[in-house]
Structure formats: C-alpha cells, structure tokens
Amino acid sequence: MADYPKHIHIMEVGPRDGLQMEARCLSVAEKVALIDMLADAGLTEIEVGSFVHPARVPQMADTDAVFAALSRREGVDYRALWLNLRGLERAVAAGADITAKLSIATSETFSRRNVGRSFEESLAAMPDWLEVYAAHGLRDVSLGVMTAFGCTYEGHVPEGRTVAMIARVAERLDAQGFRLAEVDLADTTGWGNPLQVSRVVGAIRERWPELPIKLHLHDTRGCGIANAIAGLALGVDRFDGSIGGLGGCPFAGLKGAAGNIATEDFAFVCAEMGIETGLDPDALAAAARHAETLVGRPLPGKVFRAGHRRPTASTVTSALG
C-alpha cells in the first residue's frame, strides 16, 4: 500500500537552478520581483541564487546584490548554493539563511565536471567544511547526492553504490560529532524513472528507516512528476520545484534540457490527491506566467496555461441552459 504524506514541503529553486540555464541574464530588480511573487504564493523556502565563479555561471554573478535588495518576509528562508568554502563565505556575508550542506555525486565523471574533484577528494575535503559549519553552530548536515538515478556520462547507477557512498559520509560525520539529518537525492541529468526512484528510496529507507529524504527531480525526459509521485507513495514529503519548470544543470552534458518539475504542476497534483502544500494555486500560476515573460521563451509548465479549477455544479448547469 502507498504511504502518501498528508502534507509536503516544496523548496522553490527557480531563481537559482532555473535561471542559471537561461540565455537572458535577469536584472537584480527582476529577480527580486520574481522572488517576492513566489513568497506571495506561500513558498517558505526559496533558493535565491548561487555563489559561484561568474565565468562558470554568469547568470548568478549578481547574487550578492540580489540578497542585498530583498525585502525579507517573516517565515521565509532565503537559501543559496555554494560549491566551495569561498562561496560559503560569500553566502554568509550576504545574509543567506545557512544550513550545513555537503554534496557528492554518484558519477565520478559528473563530479569532476561539476566541482572539479572525485568522491574521494570530496570526502577528504569534508573536515574543512565541518569546521566552518561548527563555527556557526551547525551540527545537523544535509547531504546532496547528485546523479542519484543515473548519469548522462556513466549511465545507470546501482542503488548499492549510492547507499555505500552515503554510508561513508555518515560515518565521517558521526566520527566528528555531526549528524546526517537529511539526504537530498537529485536526478541531475534526468535519467530517473518511477521504478528506479522507488528502488533508490527503498534501499536508503532499508538502511536508515528514519532518515528524512528530499527529492530534486528534473523533467528532462518527461518523467519528473511520475518520479515525484513514486516518492510520495513511499512517504517522501520534501521536494524541490521550479516555477514554470525553469532550469537544468549547465554541467549535465545536455543542451536544452528541461528543468526541475514545475512547482505549480506538482502542487496541483498534490492538491488533487488530497495532499496539502500550503500554496496558493492562482499566485503560483501568476508567478509562472511572469517567469515566462522574464526569460522570453515558452516554459514547460502546464497548469499555469491550462488552469487548475474544475467547473462547479452551477457553471455546468449554466452551460447546459
């Protein structure tokens, strides 16, 4: 039997993961306006941008300025991405809401292309990260696992490899007085399918029954929402979404790849299934339409075009005369 949660949490990643792939670089004011619309829609965790080298991701070159221009809302966490300690320092200085994060990739090829180091090198660098997190009083660590369901460069990733990698990180954390508090599984290059998601999530649950899992799903091959539902069926209640379906990974080896699952589409599916999201569907649709205008191209989201309301009985009666 499926174990669907009653309520889920969606972190909005459109302003970061979404916009990093766009040909047009939005202005600071445009980014802030979009972020405000997302907060208006009820999103309480928004990834504002990334602190990476502008030569690698020029769309994120002004993230410091975006944070400076934000009108912060009470109850909203404004997150950021960083890939090295310098990026973390910039995020702290900018006032991003910081959590302790580590990241690995099950694909060695992708890892080297994305962060310039192997899994073993990432493990060796962890004490430096943990020292900084400890200085900020952060002992609960979320581990991002990229290419968790397959890789453009290396193909299928066995579940056993993913579990073994997570176990090695967990052991390192425990030995240094930290706790693995969450695993974020990313379908970075869009190779996942519902069966595969079930197998990977199931393998992790078998090893760590109480460990929270979050899914970051790309819709590269049209399986994003189906993969999310597979996660819901196993009780996963934390997801990333991108307004309008913006986004993709610039290091995934795919041109024109679709981005994350569209926030408004996934929220619609959850509402139809009786799963609460706390999000306003009309405000989400307005934000998606605005995002499409900003980037100047059609976005893959569906609900903001098709609508989310069913006809009421009075509407049907009126239509029938």
XYZ file of C-alpha atoms in Angstrom:
321
model
C 0.000 0.000 0.000
C 1.161 3.531 -0.732
C 2.112 5.674 2.247
C 1.240 9.128 0.930
C 2.028 12.010 3.297
C -0.748 14.366 4.400
C 1.401 17.461 3.868
C 4.547 18.160 1.861
C 7.108 20.948 1.756
C 8.386 22.366 -1.538
C 11.559 24.425 -1.740
C 11.453 26.770 -4.734
C 14.685 26.613 -6.745
C 13.621 28.592 -9.831
C 15.573 31.773 -9.065
C 18.774 29.714 -8.823
C 18.574 26.341 -10.535
C 16.053 27.711 -13.007
C 17.662 30.940 -14.092
C 21.216 29.575 -14.316
C 20.395 27.953 -17.658
C 18.680 30.921 -19.282
C 20.239 32.811 -22.189
C 18.933 36.082 -20.780
C 20.502 37.341 -17.543
C 17.772 38.961 -15.487
C 18.394 42.216 -13.643
C 18.535 42.363 -9.855
C 15.150 44.084 -9.758
C 13.576 41.410 -11.977
C 14.918 38.604 -9.800
C 13.728 40.259 -6.596
C 10.248 40.820 -8.057
C 10.002 37.143 -9.024
C 11.172 36.049 -5.571
C 8.529 38.289 -3.986
C 5.818 36.697 -6.149
C 6.974 33.253 -5.039
C 6.759 34.294 -1.397
C 3.279 35.703 -2.088
C 2.282 32.250 -3.333
C 3.092 30.749 0.060
C 6.562 29.323 -0.577
C 8.515 29.466 2.668
C 11.902 28.302 1.360
C 13.314 29.932 -1.753
C 16.733 29.387 -3.324
C 17.705 32.921 -4.303
C 20.922 32.238 -6.217
C 24.372 30.691 -6.111
C 27.776 31.955 -5.077
C 29.916 30.511 -7.849
C 32.503 31.930 -10.222
C 30.764 34.232 -12.720
C 32.791 32.800 -15.589
C 31.156 29.405 -14.997
C 27.610 30.602 -14.326
C 27.282 34.239 -15.450
C 23.543 34.303 -14.683
C 24.416 34.147 -10.968
C 27.072 36.872 -10.971
C 24.828 39.334 -9.093
C 23.619 37.047 -6.282
C 25.215 39.274 -3.626
C 23.232 42.226 -4.954
C 20.008 40.219 -5.076
C 20.334 39.311 -1.400
C 21.054 42.945 -0.562
C 17.893 44.077 -2.394
C 15.499 41.517 -0.876
C 12.580 42.624 1.249
C 12.650 39.675 3.602
C 9.379 38.122 4.706
C 8.938 36.686 8.169
C 8.721 32.920 7.964
C 10.550 32.668 4.626
C 14.034 31.140 4.427
C 16.196 32.599 1.662
C 18.705 29.947 0.623
C 21.764 29.872 -1.624
C 24.062 27.353 -3.274
C 27.837 27.287 -2.952
C 30.408 24.804 -4.258
C 33.481 25.798 -2.252
C 34.435 27.492 1.011
C 34.819 30.867 -0.670
C 31.243 30.578 -1.922
C 30.070 29.712 1.598
C 31.862 32.764 2.990
C 30.091 34.946 0.412
C 26.727 33.397 1.275
C 27.230 34.104 4.984
C 28.321 37.675 4.255
C 25.278 38.234 2.024
C 22.901 37.122 4.767
C 21.672 33.888 3.226
C 19.842 31.530 5.579
C 22.558 28.912 6.031
C 22.216 25.216 6.691
C 25.068 22.721 6.877
C 25.280 21.088 3.452
C 27.637 18.612 1.874
C 27.455 17.319 -1.677
C 28.612 14.250 -3.546
C 27.868 12.708 -6.935
C 27.479 9.016 -7.650
C 29.087 9.656 -11.060
C 32.804 10.387 -10.965
C 32.674 11.966 -14.408
C 29.897 14.354 -13.455
C 31.597 15.166 -10.148
C 34.779 16.243 -11.889
C 32.861 18.329 -14.422
C 30.659 19.940 -11.771
C 33.025 20.624 -8.856
C 36.411 19.552 -10.207
C 37.020 16.679 -7.780
C 36.294 12.992 -7.262
C 34.248 11.385 -4.496
C 37.387 10.526 -2.549
C 38.618 14.089 -2.885
C 35.242 15.341 -1.693
C 35.492 13.093 1.357
C 38.987 14.376 2.086
C 37.734 17.979 1.973
C 34.840 17.418 4.396
C 36.742 18.277 7.608
C 37.305 21.803 6.282
C 33.584 22.211 5.622
C 32.633 20.784 9.007
C 34.999 23.132 10.807
C 33.229 26.115 9.263
C 29.766 24.710 9.995
C 30.733 24.011 13.610
C 31.857 27.627 13.965
C 28.311 28.638 13.005
C 26.784 26.179 15.483
C 25.540 23.826 12.776
C 25.759 20.118 13.589
C 22.881 18.688 11.544
C 24.046 18.095 7.974
C 22.038 17.571 4.790
C 23.815 15.552 2.121
C 23.062 16.282 -1.521
C 23.535 13.238 -3.759
C 23.769 14.297 -7.395
C 23.163 11.871 -10.300
C 21.393 9.612 -7.793
C 19.305 7.915 -10.501
C 21.747 7.812 -13.407
C 24.170 9.915 -15.393
C 24.491 11.161 -18.961
C 28.176 10.237 -18.910
C 28.163 6.936 -16.988
C 24.645 5.572 -17.384
C 22.859 3.512 -14.720
C 23.922 3.953 -11.099
C 23.390 0.858 -8.893
C 21.486 1.547 -5.677
C 24.219 -0.215 -3.741
C 26.780 2.344 -4.851
C 24.572 5.206 -3.703
C 23.935 3.598 -0.293
C 27.637 2.838 0.184
C 28.615 6.442 -0.578
C 26.031 7.829 1.834
C 27.248 5.384 4.497
C 30.829 6.597 4.187
C 29.727 10.202 4.611
C 27.521 9.290 7.588
C 30.444 7.530 9.269
C 32.676 10.589 8.790
C 30.017 12.864 10.226
C 29.392 10.662 13.243
C 33.114 10.411 13.980
C 33.367 14.203 14.111
C 30.277 14.857 16.216
C 27.851 15.717 13.405
C 24.561 14.109 12.377
C 23.309 13.172 8.944
C 19.923 14.909 9.145
C 18.673 14.575 5.550
C 19.602 13.085 2.197
C 18.679 15.096 -0.907
C 18.517 12.821 -3.934
C 18.945 14.669 -7.225
C 18.048 13.360 -10.663
C 20.607 15.798 -12.022
C 20.648 14.631 -15.623
C 17.059 13.413 -15.799
C 17.650 9.661 -16.098
C 15.262 8.626 -13.333
C 12.068 6.627 -13.741
C 9.430 5.734 -11.119
C 10.736 2.207 -10.543
C 14.272 3.480 -10.111
C 13.153 6.182 -7.680
C 11.309 3.546 -5.671
C 14.370 1.308 -5.604
C 16.814 4.017 -4.520
C 14.496 5.499 -1.894
C 13.640 1.987 -0.718
C 17.311 0.999 -0.396
C 18.040 4.084 1.695
C 14.964 3.512 3.863
C 16.018 -0.090 4.423
C 19.425 1.066 5.726
C 18.203 4.188 7.585
C 14.432 3.870 8.241
C 14.101 7.258 9.988
C 16.373 9.334 7.729
C 14.431 12.159 6.004
C 14.720 12.149 2.211
C 14.185 15.035 -0.194
C 13.833 14.677 -3.968
C 15.219 17.099 -6.554
C 13.757 15.876 -9.835
C 14.464 17.100 -13.335
C 11.899 16.610 -16.077
C 14.483 16.112 -18.817
C 12.728 13.091 -20.323
C 9.188 13.796 -19.136
C 9.303 11.573 -16.042
C 9.587 14.286 -13.397
C 6.039 14.280 -11.987
C 5.775 10.485 -12.254
C 9.012 10.209 -10.292
C 7.669 12.619 -7.672
C 4.530 10.504 -7.261
C 6.728 7.424 -6.798
C 8.444 9.320 -3.988
C 5.107 10.371 -2.485
C 3.980 6.746 -2.455
C 6.943 5.944 -0.197
C 6.130 8.811 2.150
C 8.692 11.329 0.893
C 7.427 14.745 1.969
C 10.183 17.143 0.904
C 10.739 18.185 -2.702
C 12.355 20.874 -4.818
C 10.330 22.596 -7.511
C 10.988 25.298 -10.087
C 8.339 27.788 -11.114
C 7.133 27.164 -14.656
C 9.623 24.294 -14.981
C 12.588 26.648 -15.340
C 16.054 25.243 -15.212
C 18.556 22.490 -15.764
C 22.201 21.841 -14.970
C 24.906 23.507 -17.110
C 27.298 20.610 -16.440
C 24.935 17.739 -17.242
C 26.059 17.288 -20.844
C 22.641 18.131 -22.267
C 21.666 21.155 -24.338
C 18.146 22.494 -23.956
C 17.321 20.070 -21.161
C 14.115 20.661 -19.238
C 14.466 21.882 -15.692
C 13.036 20.754 -12.399
C 9.445 19.685 -12.026
C 7.240 22.763 -12.297
C 6.236 23.908 -8.827
C 2.684 24.766 -9.858
C 2.193 21.439 -11.671
C 3.363 19.392 -8.700
C 1.298 21.482 -6.283
C -1.738 20.807 -8.489
C -1.134 17.050 -8.478
C -0.766 17.071 -4.699
C -3.985 19.061 -4.263
C -5.863 16.589 -6.488
C -4.520 13.759 -4.318
C -5.582 15.456 -1.089
C -2.012 16.295 -0.069
C -1.589 19.761 1.427
C 1.158 22.096 0.209
C 0.131 25.408 1.771
C 0.492 27.080 -1.638
C -1.878 29.397 -3.495
C -2.503 27.941 -6.983
C -3.573 31.268 -8.519
C -0.482 33.047 -7.194
C 1.728 30.212 -8.423
C 0.200 30.453 -11.906
C 0.769 34.213 -11.944
C 4.405 33.734 -10.927
C 4.909 31.114 -13.661
C 3.416 33.399 -16.320
C 5.649 36.216 -15.115
C 8.727 33.975 -15.201
C 7.919 33.045 -18.798
C 7.702 36.733 -19.715
C 11.004 37.477 -17.997
C 13.008 34.783 -19.773
C 11.332 35.431 -23.130
C 10.633 31.830 -24.109
C 7.850 29.270 -23.552
C 8.241 27.374 -20.289
C 7.312 23.691 -19.982
C 4.885 24.080 -17.063
C 1.322 23.008 -17.871
C -1.045 24.190 -15.155
C -0.329 27.904 -15.499
C -1.670 27.628 -19.067
C -4.417 25.041 -18.679
C -5.761 26.249 -15.346
C -6.345 24.319 -12.137
C -10.044 24.759 -11.407
C -12.731 22.196 -12.114
C -16.114 23.526 -13.239
C -18.574 23.965 -10.393
C -22.075 22.496 -10.490
C -23.560 25.950 -11.115
C -21.170 26.516 -14.020
C -22.137 23.221 -15.631
C -25.850 23.919 -15.145
C -25.459 27.352 -16.723
C -23.586 25.929 -19.685
C -26.293 23.354 -20.282
C -29.021 26.017 -20.110
